[in-house]
CSV table of C-alpha atoms in Angstrom, one decimal:
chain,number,residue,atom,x,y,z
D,4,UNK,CA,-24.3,-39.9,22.0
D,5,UNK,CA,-21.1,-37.7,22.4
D,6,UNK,CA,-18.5,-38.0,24.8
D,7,UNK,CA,-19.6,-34.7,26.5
D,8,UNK,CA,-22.9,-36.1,26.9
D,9,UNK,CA,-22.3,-39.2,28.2
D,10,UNK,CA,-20.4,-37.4,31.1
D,11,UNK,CA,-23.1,-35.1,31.9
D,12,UNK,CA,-25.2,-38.3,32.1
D,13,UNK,CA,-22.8,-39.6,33.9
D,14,UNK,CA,-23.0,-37.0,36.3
D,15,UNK,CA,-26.4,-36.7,36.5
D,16,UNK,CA,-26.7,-40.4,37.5
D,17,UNK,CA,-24.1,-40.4,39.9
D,18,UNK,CA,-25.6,-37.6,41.7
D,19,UNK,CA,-28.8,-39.5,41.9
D,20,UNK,CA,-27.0,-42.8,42.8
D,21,UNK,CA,-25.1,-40.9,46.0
D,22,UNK,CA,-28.2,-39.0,47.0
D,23,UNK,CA,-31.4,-40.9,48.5
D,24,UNK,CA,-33.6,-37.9,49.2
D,25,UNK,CA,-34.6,-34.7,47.5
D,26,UNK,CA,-32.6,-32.1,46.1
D,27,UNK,CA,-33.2,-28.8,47.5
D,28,UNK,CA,-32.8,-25.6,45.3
D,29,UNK,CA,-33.0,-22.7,47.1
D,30,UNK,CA,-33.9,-19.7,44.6
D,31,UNK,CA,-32.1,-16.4,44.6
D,32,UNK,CA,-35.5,-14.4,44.4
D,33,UNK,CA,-37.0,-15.6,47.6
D,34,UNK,CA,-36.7,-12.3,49.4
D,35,UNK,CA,-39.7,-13.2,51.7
D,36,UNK,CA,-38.2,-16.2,53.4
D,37,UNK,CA,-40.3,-18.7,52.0
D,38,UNK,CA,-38.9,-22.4,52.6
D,39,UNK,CA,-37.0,-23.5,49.4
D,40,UNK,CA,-38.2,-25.3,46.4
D,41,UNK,CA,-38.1,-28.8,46.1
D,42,UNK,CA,-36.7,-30.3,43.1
D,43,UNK,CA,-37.7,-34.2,43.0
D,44,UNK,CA,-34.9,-36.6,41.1
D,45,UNK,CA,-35.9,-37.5,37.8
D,46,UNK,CA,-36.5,-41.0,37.1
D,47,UNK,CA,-33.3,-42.5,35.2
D,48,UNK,CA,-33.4,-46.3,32.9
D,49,UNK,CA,-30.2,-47.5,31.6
D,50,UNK,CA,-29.9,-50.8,29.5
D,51,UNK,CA,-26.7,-52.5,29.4
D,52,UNK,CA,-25.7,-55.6,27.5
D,53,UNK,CA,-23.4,-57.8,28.5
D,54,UNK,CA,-21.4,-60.3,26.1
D,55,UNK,CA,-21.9,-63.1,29.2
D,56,UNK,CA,-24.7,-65.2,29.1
D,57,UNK,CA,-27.0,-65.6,32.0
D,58,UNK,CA,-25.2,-69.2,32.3
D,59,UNK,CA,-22.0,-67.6,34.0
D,60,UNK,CA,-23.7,-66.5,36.7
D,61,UNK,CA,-20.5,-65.6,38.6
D,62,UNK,CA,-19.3,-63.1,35.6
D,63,UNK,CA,-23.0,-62.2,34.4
D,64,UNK,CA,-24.3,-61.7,38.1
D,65,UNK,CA,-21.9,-59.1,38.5
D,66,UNK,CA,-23.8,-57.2,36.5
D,67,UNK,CA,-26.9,-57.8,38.0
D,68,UNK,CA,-25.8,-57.5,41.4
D,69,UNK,CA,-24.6,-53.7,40.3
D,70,UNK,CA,-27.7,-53.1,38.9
D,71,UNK,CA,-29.6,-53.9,42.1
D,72,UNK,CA,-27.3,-51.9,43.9
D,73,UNK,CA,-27.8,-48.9,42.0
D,74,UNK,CA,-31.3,-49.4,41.9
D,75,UNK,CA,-31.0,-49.5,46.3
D,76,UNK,CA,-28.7,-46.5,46.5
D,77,UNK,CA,-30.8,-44.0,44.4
D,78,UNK,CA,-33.9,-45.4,46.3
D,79,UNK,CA,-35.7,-46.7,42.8
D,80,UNK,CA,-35.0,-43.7,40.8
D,81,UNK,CA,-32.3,-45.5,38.8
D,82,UNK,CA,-32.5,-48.4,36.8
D,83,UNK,CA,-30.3,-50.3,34.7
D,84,UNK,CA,-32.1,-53.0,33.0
D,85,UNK,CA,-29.1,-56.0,32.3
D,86,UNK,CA,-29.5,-58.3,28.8
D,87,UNK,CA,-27.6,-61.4,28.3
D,88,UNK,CA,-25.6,-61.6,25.4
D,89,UNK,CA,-27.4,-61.9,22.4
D,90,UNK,CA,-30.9,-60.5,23.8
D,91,UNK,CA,-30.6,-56.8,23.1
D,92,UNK,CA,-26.9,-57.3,20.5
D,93,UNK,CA,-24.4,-60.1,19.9
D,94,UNK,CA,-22.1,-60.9,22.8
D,95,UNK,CA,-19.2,-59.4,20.4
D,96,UNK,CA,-20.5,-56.1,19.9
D,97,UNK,CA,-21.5,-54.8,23.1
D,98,UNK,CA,-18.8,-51.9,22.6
D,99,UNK,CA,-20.0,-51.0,19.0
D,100,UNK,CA,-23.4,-50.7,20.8
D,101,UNK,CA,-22.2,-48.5,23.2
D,102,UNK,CA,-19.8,-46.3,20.9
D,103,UNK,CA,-22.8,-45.9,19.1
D,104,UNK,CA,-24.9,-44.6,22.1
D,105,UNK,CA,-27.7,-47.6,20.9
D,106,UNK,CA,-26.8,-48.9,25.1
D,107,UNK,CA,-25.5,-46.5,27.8
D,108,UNK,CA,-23.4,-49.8,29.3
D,109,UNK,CA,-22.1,-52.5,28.1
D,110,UNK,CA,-20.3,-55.7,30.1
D,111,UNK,CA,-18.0,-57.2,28.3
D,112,UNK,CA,-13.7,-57.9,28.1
D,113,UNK,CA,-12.0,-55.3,26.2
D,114,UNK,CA,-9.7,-58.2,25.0
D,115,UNK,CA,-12.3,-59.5,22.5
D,116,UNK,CA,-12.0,-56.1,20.5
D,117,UNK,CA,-8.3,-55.8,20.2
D,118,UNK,CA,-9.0,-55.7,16.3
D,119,UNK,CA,-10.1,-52.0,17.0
D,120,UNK,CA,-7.2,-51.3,18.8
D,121,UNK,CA,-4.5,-53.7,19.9
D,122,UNK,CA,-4.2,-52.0,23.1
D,123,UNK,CA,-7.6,-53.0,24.5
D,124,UNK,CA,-5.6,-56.4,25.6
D,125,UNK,CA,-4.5,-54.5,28.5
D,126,UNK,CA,-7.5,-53.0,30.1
D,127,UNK,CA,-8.2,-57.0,31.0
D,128,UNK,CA,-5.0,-59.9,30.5
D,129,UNK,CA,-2.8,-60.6,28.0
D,130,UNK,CA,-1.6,-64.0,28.3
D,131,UNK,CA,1.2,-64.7,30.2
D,132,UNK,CA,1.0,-61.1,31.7
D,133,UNK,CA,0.3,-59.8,34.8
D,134,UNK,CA,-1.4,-61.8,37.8
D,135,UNK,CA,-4.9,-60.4,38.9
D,136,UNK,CA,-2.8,-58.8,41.4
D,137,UNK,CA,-0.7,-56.8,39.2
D,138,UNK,CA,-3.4,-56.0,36.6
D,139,UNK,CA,-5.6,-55.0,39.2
D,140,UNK,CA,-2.5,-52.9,41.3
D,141,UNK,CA,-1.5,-51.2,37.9
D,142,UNK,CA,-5.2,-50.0,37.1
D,143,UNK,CA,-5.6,-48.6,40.6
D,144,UNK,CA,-2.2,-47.4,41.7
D,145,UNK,CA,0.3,-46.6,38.7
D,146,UNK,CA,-1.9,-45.1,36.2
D,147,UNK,CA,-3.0,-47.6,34.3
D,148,UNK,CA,-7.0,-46.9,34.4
D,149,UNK,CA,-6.3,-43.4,33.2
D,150,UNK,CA,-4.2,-44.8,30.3
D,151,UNK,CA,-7.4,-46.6,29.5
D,152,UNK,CA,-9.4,-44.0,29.4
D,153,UNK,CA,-7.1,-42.0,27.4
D,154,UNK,CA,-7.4,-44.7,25.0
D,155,UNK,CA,-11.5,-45.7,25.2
D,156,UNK,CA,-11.8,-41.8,24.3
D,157,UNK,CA,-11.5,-42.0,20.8
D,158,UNK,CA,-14.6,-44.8,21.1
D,159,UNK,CA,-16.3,-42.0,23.4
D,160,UNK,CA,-16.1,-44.1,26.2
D,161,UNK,CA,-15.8,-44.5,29.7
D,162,UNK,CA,-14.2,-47.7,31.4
D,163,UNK,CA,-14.6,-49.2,34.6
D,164,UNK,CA,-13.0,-52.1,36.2
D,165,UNK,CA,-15.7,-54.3,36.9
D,166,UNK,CA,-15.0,-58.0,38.6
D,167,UNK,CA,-11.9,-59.9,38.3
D,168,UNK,CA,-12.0,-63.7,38.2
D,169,UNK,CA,-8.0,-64.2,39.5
D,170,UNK,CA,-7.7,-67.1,36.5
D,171,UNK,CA,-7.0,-64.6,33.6
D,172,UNK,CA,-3.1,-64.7,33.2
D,173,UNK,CA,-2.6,-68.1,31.5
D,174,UNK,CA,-2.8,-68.7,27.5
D,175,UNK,CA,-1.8,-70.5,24.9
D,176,UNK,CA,0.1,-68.9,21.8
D,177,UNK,CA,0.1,-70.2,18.3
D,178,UNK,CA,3.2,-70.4,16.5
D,179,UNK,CA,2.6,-69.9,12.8
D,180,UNK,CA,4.3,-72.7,11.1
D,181,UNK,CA,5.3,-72.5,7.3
């Protein structure tokens, strides 16, 4: 799946997330004042994978929880079907599976892929970084969710901010010793 794609997808399913009833088309031809023609939402199934088991049910029900939600605002026309890590891919590549178009969502921290690109660390904590606060204040209000974007690009994907657990600016460094 191509970038392009996956935004008219995108856009497709947030249409049908913020609407609840039937789109109406009205056609140009209808010179007789007919009433217009109804165009019924298609029906729309997402999987995503998380790299969470079901066990964290704080970090993993997030997930679910968005999923239900969706699934209420489009009034049952749009699905995503959550896996636990390690049901539909292994927990650590959730974003290879998404790059890939195999899932259209994944769940996962971008930290645990910093071997792609070092500068995944900052779409969730680098240790001894910002507070949730910050991290949270610099993604919404100075830029820093565009950044991110800039950067998922060249994966073809799209990130979202998605749950904060407040605990994540801590860490432990390892001094090399030779």
């Amino acid at each position: 799946m191509d970038r392009r794609e996956f935004l008219k997808n995108s856009a497709i399913a947030a249409t049908v997330g913020a609407t609840t009833g039937p789109l109406v088309a009205c056609s140009q031809n209808n010179e007789q004042g007919d009433s217009p023609n109804v165009v019924t939402q298609p029906n729309v199934q997402w999987r995503l994978a998380s790299s969470f088991p079901r066990g964290l049910d704080t970090i993993y029900g997030a997930a679910e929880v968005l999923s239900e939600r969706v699934e209420a605002m489009s009034g049952g026309k749009f699905k995503i079907r959550v896996y636990p890590a390690g049901e539909m891919v292994p927990a650590l590549q959730v974003m290879d599976a998404v790059q890939q178009g195999t899932l259209q969502v994944g769940q996962t921290a971008s930290y645990y892929f910093v071997g792609k690109n070092p500068a995944l660390a900052f779409d969730t904590c680098v240790p001894f970084g910002l507070t949730a606060r910050q991290q949270a204040a610099w993604l919404h209000e100075a830029g820093g969710l565009e950044l991110m974007n800039e950067m998922f690009a060249d994966f073809n994907i799209i990130t979202f901010p998605c749950g904060n657990t407040g605990a994540q600016m801590g860490g432990r460094f390892k001094k090399d010793i030779n």
